[in-house]
mmCIF file of C-alpha atoms and ligand atoms in Angstrom:
data_model
loop_
_atom_site.group_PDB
_atom_site.id
_atom_site.type_symbol
_atom_site.label_atom_id
_atom_site.label_comp_id
_atom_site.label_asym_id
_atom_site.label_seq_id
_atom_site.Cartn_x
_atom_site.Cartn_y
_atom_site.Cartn_z
ATOM 1 C CA UNK A 390 53.650 76.475 139.386
ATOM 2 C CA UNK A 391 53.079 77.262 135.698
ATOM 3 C CA UNK A 392 51.383 74.877 133.291
ATOM 4 C CA UNK A 393 53.134 73.211 130.361
ATOM 5 C CA UNK A 394 51.261 75.469 127.962
ATOM 6 C CA UNK A 395 52.428 78.588 129.808
ATOM 7 C CA UNK A 396 56.034 77.342 129.730
ATOM 8 C CA UNK A 397 55.720 76.515 126.050
ATOM 9 C CA UNK A 398 54.314 80.012 125.410
ATOM 10 C CA UNK A 399 57.487 81.480 126.948
ATOM 11 C CA UNK A 400 59.612 79.422 124.569
ATOM 12 C CA UNK A 401 57.473 80.640 121.637
ATOM 13 C CA UNK A 402 57.927 84.229 122.820
ATOM 14 C CA UNK A 403 61.598 83.985 121.823
ATOM 15 C CA UNK A 404 60.636 84.464 118.182
ATOM 16 C CA UNK A 405 58.682 87.647 118.944
ATOM 17 C CA UNK A 406 61.194 89.526 121.074
ATOM 18 C CA UNK A 407 64.157 91.430 119.672
ATOM 19 C CA UNK A 408 65.958 91.283 123.038
ATOM 20 C CA UNK A 409 67.023 88.221 125.011
ATOM 21 C CA UNK A 410 64.933 85.660 126.885
ATOM 22 C CA UNK A 411 66.809 83.612 129.457
ATOM 23 C CA UNK A 412 65.509 80.470 131.119
ATOM 24 C CA UNK A 413 68.733 78.668 132.056
ATOM 25 C CA UNK A 414 69.340 77.737 135.679
ATOM 26 C CA UNK A 415 72.307 80.079 136.191
ATOM 27 C CA UNK A 416 70.372 83.126 134.988
ATOM 28 C CA UNK A 417 67.282 82.234 137.010
ATOM 29 C CA UNK A 418 69.503 81.909 140.071
ATOM 30 C CA UNK A 419 71.122 85.311 139.480
ATOM 31 C CA UNK A 420 67.752 87.002 139.132
ATOM 32 C CA UNK A 421 66.220 85.196 142.136
ATOM 33 C CA UNK A 422 67.533 88.002 144.320
ATOM 34 C CA UNK A 423 68.077 91.743 144.553
ATOM 35 C CA UNK A 424 69.577 93.909 147.317
ATOM 36 C CA UNK A 425 66.952 92.550 149.736
ATOM 37 C CA UNK A 426 66.868 89.364 151.763
ATOM 38 C CA UNK A 427 64.103 87.922 149.579
ATOM 39 C CA UNK A 428 64.702 84.940 147.293
ATOM 40 C CA UNK A 429 62.377 83.553 144.632
ATOM 41 C CA UNK A 430 63.119 82.007 141.262
ATOM 42 C CA UNK A 431 61.553 83.761 138.282
ATOM 43 C CA UNK A 432 60.199 81.614 135.455
ATOM 44 C CA UNK A 433 62.189 83.626 132.871
ATOM 45 C CA UNK A 434 64.151 86.815 132.345
ATOM 46 C CA UNK A 435 63.633 89.126 129.402
ATOM 47 C CA UNK A 436 66.070 91.873 128.435
ATOM 48 C CA UNK A 437 63.971 94.039 126.107
ATOM 49 C CA UNK A 438 65.653 96.104 123.414
ATOM 50 C CA UNK A 439 62.789 98.402 122.468
ATOM 51 C CA UNK A 440 59.403 99.795 123.356
ATOM 52 C CA UNK A 441 57.983 97.308 120.873
ATOM 53 C CA UNK A 442 59.451 94.490 122.999
ATOM 54 C CA UNK A 443 57.831 95.965 126.104
ATOM 55 C CA UNK A 444 54.451 96.204 124.384
ATOM 56 C CA UNK A 445 54.779 92.599 123.189
ATOM 57 C CA UNK A 446 55.586 91.517 126.747
ATOM 58 C CA UNK A 447 52.606 93.314 128.259
ATOM 59 C CA UNK A 448 50.229 91.759 125.724
ATOM 60 C CA UNK A 449 51.846 88.359 126.342
ATOM 61 C CA UNK A 450 51.525 88.644 130.124
ATOM 62 C CA UNK A 451 47.848 89.559 129.874
ATOM 63 C CA UNK A 452 47.132 86.705 127.511
ATOM 64 C CA UNK A 453 49.163 83.958 129.186
ATOM 65 C CA UNK A 454 48.542 85.176 132.762
ATOM 66 C CA UNK A 455 52.137 85.369 133.925
ATOM 67 C CA UNK A 456 53.096 88.499 135.892
ATOM 68 C CA UNK A 457 55.859 90.832 134.723
ATOM 69 C CA UNK A 458 58.405 92.151 137.219
ATOM 70 C CA UNK A 459 60.177 95.247 135.869
ATOM 71 C CA UNK A 460 63.769 95.413 137.070
ATOM 72 C CA UNK A 461 66.304 98.232 136.757
ATOM 73 C CA UNK A 462 69.451 98.041 138.944
ATOM 74 C CA UNK A 463 67.858 95.748 141.532
ATOM 75 C CA UNK A 464 68.974 97.830 144.543
ATOM 76 C CA UNK A 465 65.555 97.749 146.195
ATOM 77 C CA UNK A 466 65.568 96.454 149.721
ATOM 78 C CA UNK A 467 62.014 95.176 150.075
ATOM 79 C CA UNK A 468 61.976 92.461 147.414
ATOM 80 C CA UNK A 469 60.377 94.648 144.757
ATOM 81 C CA UNK A 470 62.130 92.934 141.845
ATOM 82 C CA UNK A 471 61.953 89.380 143.125
ATOM 83 C CA UNK A 472 59.122 87.046 142.192
ATOM 84 C CA UNK A 473 57.985 83.975 140.315
ATOM 85 C CA UNK A 474 56.943 85.793 137.122
ATOM 86 C CA UNK A 475 58.988 87.087 134.197
ATOM 87 C CA UNK A 476 61.693 89.546 135.264
ATOM 88 C CA UNK A 477 61.973 92.338 132.697
ATOM 89 C CA UNK A 478 65.510 93.677 133.005
ATOM 90 C CA UNK A 479 65.791 97.121 131.425
ATOM 91 C CA UNK A 480 69.379 97.644 132.585
ATOM 92 C CA UNK A 481 71.049 95.837 129.681
ATOM 93 C CA UNK A 482 69.784 97.618 126.572
ATOM 94 C CA UNK A 483 67.358 100.395 127.510
ATOM 95 C CA UNK A 484 70.066 102.726 128.729
ATOM 96 C CA UNK A 485 69.885 105.754 126.449
ATOM 97 C CA UNK A 486 69.379 109.427 127.095
ATOM 98 C CA UNK A 487 67.078 110.253 124.185
ATOM 99 C CA UNK A 488 66.586 113.990 124.296
ATOM 100 C CA UNK A 489 67.681 116.977 126.365
ATOM 101 C CA UNK A 490 65.705 120.220 126.292
ATOM 102 C CA UNK A 491 67.657 122.815 128.278
ATOM 103 C CA UNK A 492 65.225 125.620 127.515
ATOM 104 C CA UNK A 493 62.260 123.776 129.019
ATOM 105 C CA UNK A 494 64.516 121.977 131.520
ATOM 106 C CA UNK A 495 63.533 118.388 130.759
ATOM 107 C CA UNK A 496 65.224 115.236 129.570
ATOM 108 C CA UNK A 497 63.728 112.129 127.934
ATOM 109 C CA UNK A 498 65.378 108.876 128.945
ATOM 110 C CA UNK A 499 65.005 105.133 128.735
ATOM 111 C CA UNK A 500 64.425 103.444 132.115
ATOM 112 C CA UNK A 501 67.896 101.874 132.389
ATOM 113 C CA UNK A 502 69.803 105.174 132.601
ATOM 114 C CA UNK A 503 71.897 105.360 135.785
ATOM 115 C CA UNK A 504 71.256 108.499 137.861
ATOM 116 C CA UNK A 505 74.924 109.569 138.180
ATOM 117 C CA UNK A 506 75.509 109.000 134.476
ATOM 118 C CA UNK A 507 72.500 111.145 133.613
ATOM 119 C CA UNK A 508 73.775 113.940 135.834
ATOM 120 C CA UNK A 509 77.259 113.654 134.312
ATOM 121 C CA UNK A 510 75.753 114.110 130.849
ATOM 122 C CA UNK A 511 73.671 117.057 132.087
ATOM 123 C CA UNK A 512 76.590 118.747 133.882
ATOM 124 C CA UNK A 513 77.633 121.046 131.002
ATOM 125 C CA UNK A 514 74.071 122.405 130.841
ATOM 126 C CA UNK A 515 74.071 123.404 134.533
ATOM 127 C CA UNK A 516 71.009 121.211 135.103
ATOM 128 C CA UNK A 517 70.696 118.003 137.125
ATOM 129 C CA UNK A 518 68.063 115.493 138.181
ATOM 130 C CA UNK A 519 67.464 116.485 141.794
ATOM 131 C CA UNK A 520 66.495 113.433 143.900
ATOM 132 C CA UNK A 521 69.847 112.258 145.278
ATOM 133 C CA UNK A 522 69.264 108.620 146.154
ATOM 134 C CA UNK A 523 72.299 107.271 147.982
ATOM 135 C CA UNK A 524 72.658 104.429 145.447
ATOM 136 C CA UNK A 525 73.006 107.033 142.666
ATOM 137 C CA UNK A 526 76.067 105.410 141.091
ATOM 138 C CA UNK A 527 73.942 102.393 140.074
ATOM 139 C CA UNK A 528 70.238 103.049 140.597
ATOM 140 C CA UNK A 529 68.323 103.743 137.394
ATOM 141 C CA UNK A 530 65.571 106.125 136.476
ATOM 142 C CA UNK A 531 63.028 103.298 135.926
ATOM 143 C CA UNK A 532 63.708 102.002 139.433
ATOM 144 C CA UNK A 533 63.582 105.504 140.897
ATOM 145 C CA UNK A 534 60.169 106.025 139.334
ATOM 146 C CA UNK A 535 58.994 102.632 140.646
ATOM 147 C CA UNK A 536 60.127 103.434 144.188
ATOM 148 C CA UNK A 537 59.527 107.191 144.090
ATOM 149 C CA UNK A 538 63.133 107.481 145.246
ATOM 150 C CA UNK A 539 64.585 110.509 146.949
ATOM 151 C CA UNK A 540 67.569 111.479 149.068
ATOM 152 C CA UNK A 541 68.838 113.458 152.031
ATOM 153 C CA UNK A 542 67.839 116.812 150.526
ATOM 154 C CA UNK A 543 64.336 115.746 149.525
ATOM 155 C CA UNK A 544 62.890 118.837 151.194
ATOM 156 C CA UNK A 545 64.870 120.887 148.674
ATOM 157 C CA UNK A 546 64.891 118.677 145.572
ATOM 158 C CA UNK A 547 61.740 116.622 146.113
ATOM 159 C CA UNK A 548 61.151 112.986 145.261
ATOM 160 C CA UNK A 549 61.158 111.368 141.831
ATOM 161 C CA UNK A 550 57.397 111.777 141.437
ATOM 162 C CA UNK A 551 57.854 115.541 141.680
ATOM 163 C CA UNK A 552 59.929 115.445 138.499
ATOM 164 C CA UNK A 553 58.802 112.587 136.279
ATOM 165 C CA UNK A 554 56.311 112.432 133.460
ATOM 166 C CA UNK A 555 55.574 109.240 131.563
ATOM 167 C CA UNK A 556 55.143 110.100 127.902
ATOM 168 C CA UNK A 557 54.523 106.909 126.013
ATOM 169 C CA UNK A 558 55.243 107.160 122.316
ATOM 170 C CA UNK A 559 52.424 105.878 120.085
HETATM 171 C C1 FAD B 921 72.500 100.799 150.640
HETATM 172 C C2 FAD B 921 71.214 101.297 150.041
HETATM 173 C C3 FAD B 921 70.880 102.643 150.180
HETATM 174 C C4 FAD B 921 69.678 103.131 149.645
HETATM 175 N N1 FAD B 921 69.380 104.457 149.779
HETATM 176 C C5 FAD B 921 68.214 104.943 149.266
HETATM 177 C C6 FAD B 921 67.906 106.358 149.367
HETATM 178 O O1 FAD B 921 68.699 107.177 149.835
HETATM 179 N N2 FAD B 921 66.705 106.760 148.882
HETATM 180 C C7 FAD B 921 65.816 105.897 148.286
HETATM 181 O O2 FAD B 921 64.757 106.343 147.837
HETATM 182 N N3 FAD B 921 66.107 104.572 148.156
HETATM 183 C C8 FAD B 921 67.276 104.080 148.608
HETATM 184 N N4 FAD B 921 67.605 102.753 148.431
HETATM 185 C C9 FAD B 921 66.688 101.887 147.685
HETATM 186 C C10 FAD B 921 67.021 101.860 146.162
HETATM 187 O O3 FAD B 921 68.417 101.924 145.936
HETATM 188 C C11 FAD B 921 66.392 103.049 145.426
HETATM 189 O O4 FAD B 921 65.002 103.108 145.677
HETATM 190 C C12 FAD B 921 66.682 103.027 143.903
HETATM 191 O O5 FAD B 921 66.254 104.238 143.320
HETATM 192 C C13 FAD B 921 66.042 101.862 143.176
HETATM 193 O O6 FAD B 921 66.511 101.909 141.859
HETATM 194 P P1 FAD B 921 66.872 100.571 141.054
HETATM 195 O O7 FAD B 921 67.325 101.004 139.697
HETATM 196 O O8 FAD B 921 67.782 99.703 141.820
HETATM 197 O O9 FAD B 921 65.419 99.928 140.956
HETATM 198 P P2 FAD B 921 64.938 98.408 141.131
HETATM 199 O O10 FAD B 921 65.256 97.939 142.506
HETATM 200 O O11 FAD B 921 65.414 97.587 140.001
HETATM 201 O O12 FAD B 921 63.370 98.636 140.974
HETATM 202 C C14 FAD B 921 62.644 99.461 141.895
HETATM 203 C C15 FAD B 921 61.144 99.388 141.598
HETATM 204 O O13 FAD B 921 60.892 99.990 140.343
HETATM 205 C C16 FAD B 921 60.221 99.083 139.468
HETATM 206 N N5 FAD B 921 60.722 99.338 138.109
HETATM 207 C C17 FAD B 921 61.996 99.222 137.656
HETATM 208 N N6 FAD B 921 62.081 99.538 136.364
HETATM 209 C C18 FAD B 921 60.817 99.881 135.979
HETATM 210 C C19 FAD B 921 60.226 100.283 134.752
HETATM 211 N N7 FAD B 921 60.960 100.424 133.639
HETATM 212 N N8 FAD B 921 58.897 100.529 134.725
HETATM 213 C C20 FAD B 921 58.137 100.399 135.835
HETATM 214 N N9 FAD B 921 58.637 100.014 137.044
HETATM 215 C C21 FAD B 921 59.948 99.757 137.107
HETATM 216 C C22 FAD B 921 60.586 97.699 139.986
HETATM 217 O O14 FAD B 921 59.636 96.718 139.637
HETATM 218 C C23 FAD B 921 60.609 97.957 141.486
HETATM 219 O O15 FAD B 921 59.303 97.914 142.001
HETATM 220 C C24 FAD B 921 68.781 102.240 148.969
HETATM 221 C C25 FAD B 921 69.146 100.887 148.802
HETATM 222 C C26 FAD B 921 70.345 100.417 149.344
HETATM 223 C C27 FAD B 921 70.704 98.971 149.157
#
């Protein structure tokens, strides 16, 4: 499906990424699925460690013409994180709560923060992130943003898009 030069470019990418790049059969098999019934082998998996890694990946994908498939916890049920491109797994390293502002009632997080863990950290402040997706003990904020996730009390707490704001650092 991909040309030799595209595959070689992925190998070269290993020197430019701080995180991991996996292309072994076992890893490709693991990431060929999510919570859905869909199955497709990716060409590679990247576990970025920083925003710089993500920027490098986006530039790489545009240049080499291989799609990126962002992946958080992989609990989607419509094949959202399955595909033949490069799976970008934010669940391994990008898992930090960066800043909490109780006065203005916002929190800045990396995309691999699990919803229940975020709310546990916020508990002492009396605040919580409202959308109560039923997979809250594993779904991650990046995936909730991607799916605009919500829960049984969405009429009260809204969906993720009612609460998120993407502030990209320079
Ligand atoms: C049993 C079960 C019950 C469920 N119940 C609910 C429910 O009550 N409400 C609900 O809304 N959903 C539900 N879901 C679906 C799913 O669990 C949620 O939508 C969940 O929030 C997805 O989060 P995730 O971390 O697993 O995301 P993933 O499945 O990993 O990704 C979801 C989407 O977000 C994109 N994405 C991930 N990370 C990023 C990123 N950093 N940047 C940009 N895009 C990104 C992915 O490409 C994908 O398109 C359920 C699923 C199951 C299996």
